[in-house]
């Protein structure tokens, strides 16, 4: 998914279909994107086994990342989660 923030276009991307990470990419023109090296969320960091279909938006300078994943002990269910923080602070941590 794509969203805009302060003149740039950002993409929230899952690195692969199953055990992927959630990553952030940035573009000035909407065509050429550069990925930040550090993922936002990994299976290991969220305690799950399969992340699926992340999306994000920025409201009042705060990023909200929505995603589902399966917990190790509850593999029949995809649980939806949201995490948030100030977007400028997040970008400083990723550089």
N, CA, C and O atoms as a DFTB+ gen file, in Angstrom:
380 C
 N C O
     1  1       0.835      -1.175       0.000
     2  2       0.000       0.000       0.000
     3  2       0.884       1.245       0.000
     4  3       2.008       1.221       0.502
     5  1       0.371       2.316      -0.560
     6  2       1.092       3.578      -0.654
     7  2       0.412       4.654       0.181
     8  3      -0.806       4.643       0.358
     9  1       1.223       5.594       0.696
    10  2       0.686       6.771       1.360
    11  2       1.692       7.897       1.209
    12  3       2.872       7.653       0.956
    13  1       1.226       9.136       1.366
    14  2       2.081      10.312       1.239
    15  2       2.349      10.923       2.604
    16  3       1.513      10.881       3.507
    17  1       3.548      11.497       2.724
    18  2       3.910      12.219       3.937
    19  2       4.985      13.230       3.583
    20  3       6.043      12.859       3.074
    21  1       4.728      14.491       3.845
    22  2       5.659      15.590       3.626
    23  2       6.340      15.535       2.262
    24  3       7.564      15.631       2.174
    25  1       5.561      15.384       1.213
    26  2       6.082      15.451      -0.151
    27  2       6.697      14.184      -0.697
    28  3       7.109      14.159      -1.856
    29  1       6.774      13.139       0.090
    30  2       7.300      11.857      -0.385
    31  2       6.193      10.815      -0.389
    32  3       5.194      10.938       0.318
    33  1       6.394       9.796      -1.196
    34  2       5.461       8.673      -1.253
    35  2       6.136       7.490      -0.573
    36  3       7.303       7.193      -0.826
    37  1       5.392       6.828       0.286
    38  2       5.912       5.676       1.011
    39  2       5.112       4.435       0.645
    40  3       3.921       4.508       0.343
    41  1       5.790       3.302       0.677
    42  2       5.139       2.014       0.437
    43  2       5.379       1.120       1.642
    44  3       6.495       1.039       2.155
    45  1       4.337       0.459       2.085
    46  2       4.446      -0.548       3.134
    47  2       4.387      -1.889       2.406
    48  3       3.432      -2.156       1.676
    49  1       5.400      -2.733       2.598
    50  2       5.571      -3.922       1.774
    51  2       5.861      -5.127       2.645
    52  3       6.601      -5.039       3.625
    53  1       5.275      -6.245       2.281
    54  2       5.607      -7.522       2.905
    55  2       6.628      -8.199       2.007
    56  3       6.413      -8.290       0.798
    57  1       7.739      -8.680       2.566
    58  2       8.854      -9.166       1.747
    59  2       8.574     -10.476       1.026
    60  3       9.139     -10.708      -0.043
    61  1       7.740     -11.327       1.560
    62  2       7.301     -12.520       0.820
    63  2       5.961     -12.978       1.367
    64  3       5.482     -12.450       2.371
    65  1       5.363     -13.946       0.720
    66  2       3.980     -14.307       1.027
    67  2       3.791     -14.902       2.408
    68  3       2.769     -14.643       3.044
    69  1       4.729     -15.681       2.891
    70  2       4.514     -16.363       4.152
    71  2       5.216     -15.737       5.328
    72  3       4.624     -14.968       6.085
    73  1       6.472     -16.065       5.478
    74  2       7.224     -15.643       6.660
    75  2       7.993     -14.351       6.421
    76  3       9.132     -14.209       6.866
    77  1       7.381     -13.423       5.728
    78  2       8.042     -12.174       5.376
    79  2       8.056     -11.159       6.495
    80  3       7.398     -11.315       7.524
    81  1       8.818     -10.130       6.264
    82  2       8.885      -8.995       7.157
    83  2       8.059      -7.856       6.568
    84  3       7.777      -7.848       5.370
    85  1       7.675      -6.903       7.399
    86  2       6.999      -5.698       6.933
    87  2       8.066      -4.610       6.825
    88  3       8.727      -4.269       7.806
    89  1       8.218      -4.075       5.621
    90  2       9.260      -3.086       5.347
    91  2       8.654      -1.796       4.822
    92  3       7.503      -1.764       4.385
    93  1       9.441      -0.742       4.872
    94  2       9.032       0.570       4.410
    95  2       9.968       1.016       3.294
    96  3      11.186       0.861       3.387
    97  1       9.376       1.577       2.233
    98  2      10.150       2.129       1.123
    99  2       9.700       3.565       0.884
   100  3       8.576       3.940       1.219
   101  1      10.598       4.370       0.296
   102  2      10.322       5.789       0.069
   103  2      10.610       6.148      -1.387
   104  3      11.524       5.605      -2.006
   105  1       9.807       7.081      -1.922
   106  2       9.983       7.547      -3.293
   107  2       9.639       9.020      -3.388
   108  3       8.758       9.508      -2.681
   109  1      10.329       9.718      -4.255
   110  2       9.991      11.114      -4.553
   111  2       9.066      11.207      -5.756
   112  3       8.298      12.162      -5.878
   113  1       9.135      10.202      -6.666
   114  2       8.377      10.279      -7.918
   115  2       7.269       9.238      -8.044
   116  3       6.521       9.265      -9.021
   117  1       7.146       8.333      -7.094
   118  2       6.121       7.297      -7.158
   119  2       6.471       6.143      -8.075
   120  3       5.667       5.228      -8.256
   121  1       7.663       6.174      -8.657
   122  2       8.102       5.106      -9.565
   123  2       9.326       4.388      -8.997
   124  3       9.364       3.159      -8.955
   125  1      10.304       5.141      -8.568
   126  2      11.551       4.588      -8.045
   127  2      11.514       4.641      -6.518
   128  3      11.439       5.718      -5.925
   129  1      11.567       3.470      -5.894
   130  2      11.491       3.371      -4.440
   131  2      12.807       2.858      -3.869
   132  3      13.480       2.032      -4.485
   133  1      13.164       3.347      -2.705
   134  2      14.323       2.866      -1.955
   135  2      13.824       2.310      -0.626
   136  3      13.083       2.975       0.099
   137  1      14.235       1.094      -0.318
   138  2      13.829       0.465       0.933
   139  2      14.764       0.861       2.071
   140  3      15.977       0.969       1.891
   141  1      14.178       1.072       3.238
   142  2      14.974       1.212       4.447
   143  2      15.522      -0.169       4.775
   144  3      14.829      -1.171       4.599
   145  1      16.754      -0.227       5.246
   146  2      17.413      -1.523       5.474
   147  2      16.782      -2.324       6.596
   148  3      16.742      -3.552       6.535
   149  1      16.295      -1.650       7.610
   150  2      15.729      -2.326       8.781
   151  2      14.230      -2.519       8.598
   152  3      13.528      -1.556       8.289
   153  1      13.713      -3.743       8.782
   154  2      12.261      -3.942       8.684
   155  2      11.526      -3.296       9.851
   156  3      12.083      -3.120      10.935
   157  1      10.269      -2.949       9.610
   158  2       9.431      -2.388      10.677
   159  2       9.007      -3.470      11.658
   160  3       9.083      -3.291      12.873
   161  1       8.560      -4.593      11.114
   162  2       8.033      -5.692      11.933
   163  2       8.497      -7.000      11.312
   164  3       8.487      -7.151      10.090
   165  1       8.898      -7.936      12.143
   166  2       9.268      -9.270      11.684
   167  2       8.399     -10.301      12.403
   168  3       7.776      -9.998      13.420
   169  1       8.364     -11.511      11.869
   170  2       7.652     -12.587      12.564
   171  2       8.192     -12.754      13.974
   172  3       7.428     -12.946      14.920
   173  1       9.494     -12.681      14.111
   174  2      10.118     -12.859      15.420
   175  2       9.728     -11.737      16.380
   176  3       9.445     -11.995      17.550
   177  1       9.711     -10.490      15.894
   178  2       9.404      -9.369      16.788
   179  2       7.948      -9.356      17.240
   180  3       7.640      -8.847      18.317
   181  1       7.048      -9.912      16.424
   182  2       5.638      -9.909      16.832
   183  2       5.210     -11.243      17.433
   184  3       4.067     -11.374      17.872
   185  1       6.090     -12.226      17.465
   186  2       5.770     -13.502      18.091
   187  2       4.848     -14.369      17.265
   188  3       4.202     -15.274      17.795
   189  1       4.780     -14.104      15.975
   190  2       3.907     -14.880      15.101
   191  2       4.682     -15.770      14.167
   192  3       5.911     -15.831      14.217
   193  1       3.947     -16.466      13.306
   194  2       4.605     -17.347      12.354
   195  2       4.305     -16.974      10.908
   196  3       4.990     -17.442       9.999
   197  1       3.304     -16.150      10.682
   198  2       3.005     -15.771       9.305
   199  2       2.289     -14.432       9.255
   200  3       1.109     -14.336       9.596
   201  1       3.008     -13.398       8.829
   202  2       2.435     -12.072       8.664
   203  2       1.689     -12.056       7.337
   204  3       2.112     -12.681       6.364
   205  1       0.570     -11.332       7.311
   206  2      -0.215     -11.263       6.085
   207  2      -0.807      -9.880       5.888
   208  3      -1.377      -9.307       6.817
   209  1      -0.678      -9.353       4.715
   210  2      -1.361      -8.166       4.210
   211  2      -1.247      -6.923       5.101
   212  3      -2.254      -6.456       5.634
   213  1      -0.045      -6.388       5.266
   214  2       0.095      -5.161       6.049
   215  2      -0.397      -3.937       5.285
   216  3      -0.400      -3.920       4.055
   217  1      -0.804      -2.939       6.011
   218  2      -1.160      -1.649       5.441
   219  2      -0.805      -0.580       6.465
   220  3      -0.640      -0.878       7.648
   221  1      -0.688       0.664       6.012
   222  2      -0.319       1.739       6.936
   223  2      -0.902       3.053       6.466
   224  3      -1.210       3.234       5.288
   225  1      -1.046       3.970       7.417
   226  2      -1.438       5.329       7.097
   227  2      -0.861       6.257       8.148
   228  3      -0.555       5.839       9.264
   229  1      -0.717       7.525       7.779
   230  2      -0.231       8.537       8.706
   231  2      -1.355       9.526       8.941
   232  3      -1.909      10.092       7.999
   233  1      -1.688       9.727      10.210
   234  2      -2.712      10.689      10.625
   235  2      -2.104      11.542      11.730
   236  3      -1.608      11.022      12.730
   237  1      -2.148      12.859      11.538
   238  2      -1.597      13.792      12.533
   239  2      -0.165      13.423      12.921
   240  3       0.184      13.400      14.101
   241  1       0.653      13.134      11.913
   242  2       2.084      12.817      12.074
   243  2       2.356      11.507      12.805
   244  3       3.482      11.270      13.242
   245  1       1.361      10.670      12.943
   246  2       1.530       9.374      13.605
   247  2       1.235       8.280      12.588
   248  3       0.202       8.308      11.919
   249  1       2.157       7.305      12.472
   250  2       1.939       6.187      11.557
   251  2       1.232       5.055      12.296
   252  3       1.556       4.732      13.439
   253  1       0.270       4.473      11.617
   254  2      -0.451       3.304      12.113
   255  2      -0.199       2.168      11.128
   256  3      -0.513       2.287       9.943
   257  1       0.359       1.082      11.612
   258  2       0.620      -0.093      10.774
   259  2      -0.328      -1.193      11.225
   260  3      -0.302      -1.629      12.376
   261  1      -1.165      -1.631      10.291
   262  2      -2.123      -2.714      10.540
   263  2      -1.608      -3.966       9.853
   264  3      -1.110      -3.899       8.729
   265  1      -1.722      -5.096      10.513
   266  2      -1.266      -6.358       9.927
   267  2      -1.943      -7.519      10.641
   268  3      -2.433      -7.374      11.762
   269  1      -1.965      -8.641       9.996
   270  2      -2.448      -9.862      10.641
   271  2      -1.298     -10.855      10.693
   272  3      -0.387     -10.817       9.867
   273  1      -1.353     -11.731      11.663
   274  2      -0.416     -12.851      11.697
   275  2      -1.002     -13.979      12.518
   276  3      -1.926     -13.798      13.312
   277  1      -0.429     -15.150      12.296
   278  2      -0.838     -16.322      13.059
   279  2       0.087     -16.470      14.251
   280  3       1.307     -16.369      14.121
   281  1      -0.492     -16.708      15.397
   282  2       0.304     -16.983      16.581
   283  2       0.739     -18.447      16.545
   284  3       0.045     -19.293      15.982
   285  1       1.871     -18.733      17.139
   286  2       2.422     -20.080      17.115
   287  2       1.432     -21.094      17.695
   288  3       1.274     -22.184      17.145
   289  1       0.774     -20.750      18.786
   290  2      -0.132     -21.690      19.457
   291  2      -1.580     -21.600      18.963
   292  3      -2.439     -22.329      19.459
   293  1      -1.870     -20.713      17.988
   294  2      -3.239     -20.569      17.461
   295  2      -3.176     -20.414      15.940
   296  3      -3.603     -19.391      15.405
   297  1      -2.659     -21.401      15.258
   298  2      -2.392     -21.303      13.831
   299  2      -3.652     -21.279      12.969
   300  3      -3.565     -20.962      11.782
   301  1      -4.791     -21.597      13.512
   302  2      -6.030     -21.580      12.728
   303  2      -6.606     -20.175      12.594
   304  3      -7.539     -19.965      11.819
   305  1      -6.062     -19.204      13.339
   306  2      -6.613     -17.859      13.354
   307  2      -5.591     -16.838      12.878
   308  3      -4.427     -16.879      13.277
   309  1      -6.026     -15.931      12.033
   310  2      -5.235     -14.747      11.705
   311  2      -5.765     -13.627      12.591
   312  3      -6.921     -13.223      12.470
   313  1      -4.927     -13.138      13.467
   314  2      -5.310     -12.071      14.377
   315  2      -4.856     -10.741      13.784
   316  3      -3.754     -10.652      13.243
   317  1      -5.698      -9.697      13.879
   318  2      -5.324      -8.377      13.378
   319  2      -4.728      -7.553      14.505
   320  3      -5.224      -7.553      15.632
   321  1      -3.649      -6.850      14.173
   322  2      -2.959      -6.007      15.138
   323  2      -2.707      -4.642      14.516
   324  3      -2.701      -4.493      13.294
   325  1      -2.502      -3.659      15.366
   326  2      -2.105      -2.317      14.927
   327  2      -1.019      -1.831      15.871
   328  3      -1.077      -2.049      17.082
   329  1      -0.047      -1.179      15.301
   330  2       0.997      -0.555      16.092
   331  2       1.165       0.867      15.583
   332  3       0.914       1.142      14.410
   333  1       1.584       1.767      16.451
   334  2       1.683       3.163      16.034
   335  2       2.826       3.861      16.759
   336  3       3.256       3.449      17.837
   337  1       3.297       4.924      16.133
   338  2       4.270       5.811      16.750
   339  2       4.394       7.059      15.884
   340  3       3.890       7.079      14.761
   341  1       5.047       8.089      16.378
   342  2       5.265       9.288      15.571
   343  2       6.110       8.911      14.358
   344  3       7.149       8.265      14.492
   345  1       5.659       9.319      13.175
   346  2       6.327       8.908      11.953
   347  2       7.729       9.509      11.847
   348  3       8.646       8.831      11.384
   349  1       7.916      10.754      12.261
   350  2       9.249      11.351      12.202
   351  2      10.234      10.618      13.103
   352  3      11.406      10.486      12.751
   353  1       9.786      10.143      14.248
   354  2      10.642       9.369      15.142
   355  2      11.002       8.015      14.527
   356  3      12.142       7.562      14.634
   357  1      10.038       7.382      13.891
   358  2      10.291       6.121      13.218
   359  2      11.330       6.295      12.123
   360  3      12.262       5.497      12.024
   361  1      11.184       7.327      11.299
   362  2      12.135       7.557      10.207
   363  2      13.546       7.791      10.737
   364  3      14.517       7.352      10.121
   365  1      13.670       8.470      11.860
   366  2      15.004       8.686      12.467
   367  2      15.631       7.361      12.899
   368  3      16.844       7.185      12.787
   369  1      14.824       6.442      13.384
   370  2      15.337       5.145      13.826
   371  2      15.750       4.256      12.654
   372  3      16.634       3.411      12.794
   373  1      15.113       4.446      11.501
   374  2      15.396       3.597      10.342
   375  2      16.614       4.043       9.541
   376  3      17.166       3.259       8.768
   377  1      17.039       5.292       9.715
   378  2      18.166       5.820       8.916
   379  2      19.478       5.272       9.413
   380  3      20.531       5.601       8.868
